[in-house]
Amino acid sequence: MAPELRRGTDATASSAQAAAVRATADAGPADNMREYKIVVLGAGGVGKSALTVRFAQGVFVDSYDPTIEDSYRKQVELDGRTCVLEILDTAGVEQFTAMRELYIKNGQGFLLVYSLTDAASLRELQKLHEQIARIKDRRSVPIVVAGNKSDLDGQRAVSAADVADVVGAWGVPHLECSARVHHNVDDIYMNLVRQIIRRESVFTPTALASEKSPETDSRRSSRNNGSKRSSDGRRRSKRKMCVIL
Ligand SMILES: Nc1nc2c(ncn2[C@@H]2O[C@H](COP(=O)(O)OP(=O)(O)O)[C@@H](O)[C@H]2O)c(=O)[nH]1
Ligand SMILES: [Mg+2]
């Protein structure tokens, strides 16, 4: 499903960095390492590729083919454990394709990127968030919202109120970052991995199966003619424990 692993942007990455990424990729995860699938989504031109390459290879790519959809692997140490991240840098959110549906289905954590210089790119996240919620069919999906290009302060077109309008109700972390000056880049990916790990440790497989979206709950509830209030109440309190991330 995922495209071939990109072998590093060797023209811009230092050879040591590129080699480190390749070494991880070639070795594959050892048995005791967990692998986490991250999907990077957002409008064209917001800096999805720049952020991903910055994180995976430590360099800033000034121009990157906007049509390229690629995946990167990176091994990280997080809170004393070694994890392998498989990061899918997507392209072309304009149309919703079957392929995209598959990415979302397989992804464990989602980085939703917009540009602080482009208010429309923030609004586009609304649609993506709805798609993730629909496909995952549950509320507490690991998500980080990243407002990129914080270095272009003079061109800022998005206010804190705009962010609250779009993202406020989602209950997910929002961070400003810059791929260009390497501000907050590692933090957004690490935050996402922590959410995935926390979600794994909080939810048993049984709880995961029952943690459906409110629409699913109500559909099931009306089909079963069950006591909506009591069953909803139980589920709600369970979710509350987990939406913190
Ligand atoms: N100033 C600035 N420009 C950026 C930043 N991140 C990406 N860009 C530029 O924005 C343009 C689009 O970036 P790209 O990563 O290709 O966006 P994508 O289409 O979302 O993958 C390129 O010209 C990048 O150089 C950033 O943090 N600051
Ligand atoms: Mg791109």
Coordinates of C-alpha atoms and ligand atoms in Angstrom, one line a residue:
M1 CA 0.0 0.0 0.0
A2 CA 2.6 2.5 1.1
P3 CA 4.9 3.8 -1.6
E4 CA 8.5 2.8 -1.6
L5 CA 10.7 4.1 1.1
R6 CA 12.4 7.3 -0.1
R7 CA 16.1 6.8 0.0
G8 CA 16.8 10.2 1.4
T9 CA 17.1 13.6 -0.3
D10 CA 20.8 13.1 -0.7
A11 CA 21.2 16.4 -2.5
T12 CA 20.3 18.3 0.7
A13 CA 20.8 15.8 3.5
S14 CA 24.3 15.4 5.0
S15 CA 25.6 12.0 4.1
A16 CA 25.8 11.0 7.8
Q17 CA 22.1 11.9 8.4
A18 CA 21.0 10.2 5.2
A19 CA 23.0 7.1 6.1
A20 CA 21.4 7.0 9.6
V21 CA 17.9 7.0 8.1
R22 CA 18.9 4.4 5.6
A23 CA 20.5 2.2 8.2
T24 CA 17.3 2.2 10.2
A25 CA 15.2 1.5 7.2
D26 CA 17.3 -1.3 5.9
A27 CA 17.6 -3.1 9.2
G28 CA 13.8 -3.0 9.9
P29 CA 12.5 -3.0 13.5
A30 CA 14.1 -5.5 15.9
D31 CA 11.7 -7.8 17.7
N32 CA 11.5 -5.7 20.8
M33 CA 10.8 -2.5 18.9
R34 CA 7.4 -1.2 18.3
E35 CA 6.5 0.4 15.0
Y36 CA 4.1 3.3 14.7
K37 CA 2.4 4.5 11.6
I38 CA 2.0 8.3 11.3
V39 CA 0.2 10.0 8.5
V40 CA 0.9 13.7 7.6
L41 CA -2.1 15.5 6.1
G42 CA -2.9 19.0 5.1
A43 CA -3.4 21.4 2.1
G44 CA -0.7 21.6 -0.6
G45 CA 2.2 24.0 0.2
V46 CA 1.8 24.1 4.0
G47 CA 5.1 22.3 4.6
K48 CA 4.2 18.7 5.1
S49 CA 7.2 17.5 3.2
A50 CA 9.5 20.1 4.7
L51 CA 8.4 19.1 8.2
T52 CA 8.8 15.4 7.5
V53 CA 12.2 15.6 5.9
R54 CA 13.3 18.0 8.7
F55 CA 12.3 15.4 11.3
A56 CA 13.5 12.3 9.4
Q57 CA 16.8 13.7 8.1
G58 CA 17.4 16.9 10.0
V59 CA 17.6 19.2 6.9
F60 CA 15.3 21.8 5.4
V61 CA 14.2 21.2 1.8
D62 CA 13.3 24.4 0.1
S63 CA 11.5 22.9 -2.8
Y64 CA 10.0 19.5 -2.9
D65 CA 7.8 18.1 -5.6
P66 CA 4.2 18.8 -4.4
T67 CA 2.9 15.7 -6.1
I68 CA 5.2 13.2 -4.3
E69 CA 3.7 11.0 -1.7
D70 CA 6.3 9.2 0.2
S71 CA 7.1 7.3 3.4
Y72 CA 10.1 7.7 5.7
R73 CA 11.3 5.5 8.6
K74 CA 13.0 6.8 11.6
Q75 CA 14.1 5.2 14.8
V76 CA 13.7 7.3 17.9
E77 CA 14.2 6.9 21.7
L78 CA 11.2 7.9 23.5
D79 CA 10.9 7.8 27.3
G80 CA 13.4 4.9 27.5
R81 CA 11.9 2.8 24.7
T82 CA 13.1 2.5 21.1
C83 CA 10.4 3.0 18.5
V84 CA 10.4 2.9 14.7
L85 CA 8.2 5.5 13.1
E86 CA 6.9 5.0 9.6
I87 CA 5.8 8.5 8.5
L88 CA 3.7 8.9 5.4
D89 CA 4.0 12.3 3.8
T90 CA 0.8 12.6 1.7
A91 CA 0.1 14.8 -1.3
G92 CA -3.1 16.0 -2.9
V93 CA -5.8 16.2 -0.2
E94 CA -8.0 17.9 -2.7
Q95 CA -9.7 14.7 -3.8
F96 CA -10.6 12.0 -1.4
T97 CA -9.4 8.8 -2.9
A98 CA -9.7 5.1 -2.0
M99 CA -6.0 5.2 -1.4
R100 CA -6.4 8.0 1.1
E101 CA -9.1 6.1 2.9
L102 CA -6.7 3.2 3.2
Y103 CA -3.9 5.4 4.6
I104 CA -6.2 6.7 7.3
K105 CA -7.5 3.3 8.1
N106 CA -3.9 2.0 8.6
G107 CA -2.5 5.1 10.3
Q108 CA -2.3 5.2 14.1
G109 CA -1.6 8.9 14.5
F110 CA -2.2 11.9 12.3
L111 CA -0.3 15.1 11.9
L112 CA -2.7 17.8 10.6
V113 CA -0.6 20.6 9.1
Y114 CA -1.7 24.1 8.1
S115 CA 0.3 27.2 7.3
L116 CA 0.2 30.2 9.7
T117 CA 0.4 32.4 6.6
D118 CA -2.7 30.8 5.0
A119 CA -6.1 30.9 6.8
A120 CA -7.8 28.7 4.2
S121 CA -5.3 25.9 4.9
L122 CA -6.5 25.9 8.6
R123 CA -10.1 25.6 7.5
E124 CA -9.2 22.7 5.2
L125 CA -8.3 20.7 8.3
Q126 CA -12.0 20.6 9.2
K127 CA -12.7 18.2 6.3
L128 CA -9.7 16.0 7.1
H129 CA -10.6 15.8 10.7
E130 CA -14.2 14.7 9.7
Q131 CA -12.7 12.1 7.4
I132 CA -10.5 10.7 10.1
A133 CA -13.3 10.5 12.6
R134 CA -15.6 8.8 10.1
I135 CA -13.0 6.2 8.9
K136 CA -11.7 5.5 12.4
D137 CA -15.2 5.5 13.8
R138 CA -14.2 6.6 17.2
R139 CA -13.5 9.8 19.1
S140 CA -10.1 9.6 20.6
V141 CA -7.7 9.3 17.6
P142 CA -4.1 10.4 18.2
I143 CA -3.8 13.8 16.4
V144 CA -1.5 16.8 16.6
V145 CA -2.4 20.0 14.7
A146 CA 0.7 21.9 13.5
G147 CA 0.7 25.5 12.4
N148 CA 3.8 25.6 10.3
K149 CA 6.0 28.6 9.0
S150 CA 6.1 30.3 12.4
D151 CA 9.3 31.9 11.2
L152 CA 7.3 34.1 8.7
D153 CA 5.9 36.2 11.6
G154 CA 5.3 39.3 9.4
Q155 CA 3.0 37.2 7.1
R156 CA 0.9 35.6 9.8
A157 CA -2.7 35.3 8.6
V158 CA -4.1 33.0 11.4
S159 CA -5.1 34.3 14.9
A160 CA -5.5 32.3 18.1
A161 CA -9.2 32.9 17.7
D162 CA -9.2 31.3 14.2
V163 CA -7.4 28.3 15.6
A164 CA -9.8 28.0 18.5
D165 CA -12.8 28.2 16.0
V166 CA -11.6 25.3 13.9
V167 CA -9.6 23.1 16.3
G168 CA -10.9 24.1 19.8
A169 CA -13.6 21.4 20.0
W170 CA -11.3 18.6 19.0
G171 CA -9.4 18.3 22.2
V172 CA -6.1 17.7 20.6
P173 CA -2.7 19.5 21.0
H174 CA -2.0 22.4 18.7
L175 CA 1.6 23.6 18.2
E176 CA 3.2 26.3 16.1
C177 CA 6.3 25.1 14.3
S178 CA 8.8 25.9 11.6
A179 CA 10.5 23.4 9.4
R180 CA 12.8 26.2 8.1
V181 CA 14.3 27.1 11.5
H182 CA 13.6 23.7 13.2
H183 CA 11.2 25.1 15.8
N184 CA 9.0 22.5 17.5
V185 CA 9.4 20.0 14.7
D186 CA 10.6 17.0 16.8
D187 CA 8.0 17.9 19.5
I188 CA 5.1 17.5 17.2
Y189 CA 6.1 14.0 16.1
M190 CA 7.1 12.9 19.6
N191 CA 3.8 14.2 21.0
L192 CA 2.0 12.1 18.4
V193 CA 3.9 9.0 19.3
R194 CA 3.3 9.5 23.0
Q195 CA -0.4 9.8 22.3
I196 CA -0.3 6.5 20.3
I197 CA 1.6 4.7 23.1
R198 CA -0.7 6.1 25.7
R199 CA -3.8 5.0 23.8
E200 CA -2.3 1.5 23.4
S201 CA -1.7 1.2 27.1
V202 CA -5.1 2.6 28.1
F203 CA -7.2 0.7 25.8
T204 CA -7.5 -3.1 25.9
P205 CA -8.6 -4.7 22.7
T206 CA -12.1 -5.0 24.1
A207 CA -12.3 -1.4 25.1
L208 CA -11.0 -0.4 21.7
A209 CA -13.8 -2.4 20.0
S210 CA -16.4 -0.7 22.1
E211 CA -15.0 2.8 21.8
K212 CA -17.1 3.9 18.9
S213 CA -18.1 7.3 17.7
P214 CA -21.3 8.9 19.2
E215 CA -23.1 8.2 15.9
T216 CA -22.3 4.6 16.1
D217 CA -23.3 4.4 19.7
S218 CA -26.7 6.0 19.0
R219 CA -27.3 3.8 15.9
R220 CA -26.5 0.7 17.9
S221 CA -28.5 2.0 20.8
S222 CA -31.7 2.6 18.8
R223 CA -31.3 -0.8 17.1
N224 CA -31.1 -2.6 20.4
N225 CA -33.7 -0.6 22.1
G226 CA -31.4 -0.7 25.1
S227 CA -31.1 1.7 27.9
K228 CA -29.4 4.6 26.1
R229 CA -28.7 6.7 29.1
S230 CA -26.9 4.1 31.2
S231 CA -24.8 2.5 28.4
D232 CA -23.9 6.0 27.0
G233 CA -22.9 7.2 30.4
R234 CA -20.5 4.3 30.9
R235 CA -18.9 4.8 27.6
R236 CA -18.6 8.5 28.0
S237 CA -16.8 8.2 31.3
K238 CA -14.4 5.8 29.7
R239 CA -13.6 8.2 26.8
K240 CA -13.1 11.1 29.2
M241 CA -10.1 9.3 30.6
C242 CA -8.5 9.1 27.2
V243 CA -9.2 12.2 25.3
I244 CA -6.6 14.1 27.3
L245 CA -3.7 13.6 25.0
Ligands
LIG1 N1 9.3 30.1 5.6 C1 9.0 28.8 5.6 N2 8.8 28.1 4.5 C2 8.4 26.8 4.6 C3 8.4 26.1 5.8 N3 8.0 24.8 5.5 C4 7.9 24.8 4.2 N4 8.1 25.9 3.6 C5 8.1 26.3 2.2 O1 6.8 26.1 1.7 C6 6.7 25.5 0.4 C7 5.9 24.2 0.4 O2 6.5 23.3 1.3 P1 6.3 21.7 1.1 O3 6.9 21.0 2.2 O4 6.6 21.3 -0.3 O5 4.7 21.7 1.3 P2 3.7 20.4 1.1 O6 3.0 20.6 -0.2 O7 2.7 20.6 2.3 O8 4.4 19.2 1.2 C8 8.2 25.3 0.0 O9 8.6 26.4 -0.8 C9 8.9 25.3 1.4 O10 10.2 25.8 1.2 C10 8.7 26.9 7.0 O11 8.7 26.4 8.1 N5 9.0 28.2 6.8
MG2 MG 4.7 17.6 -0.1

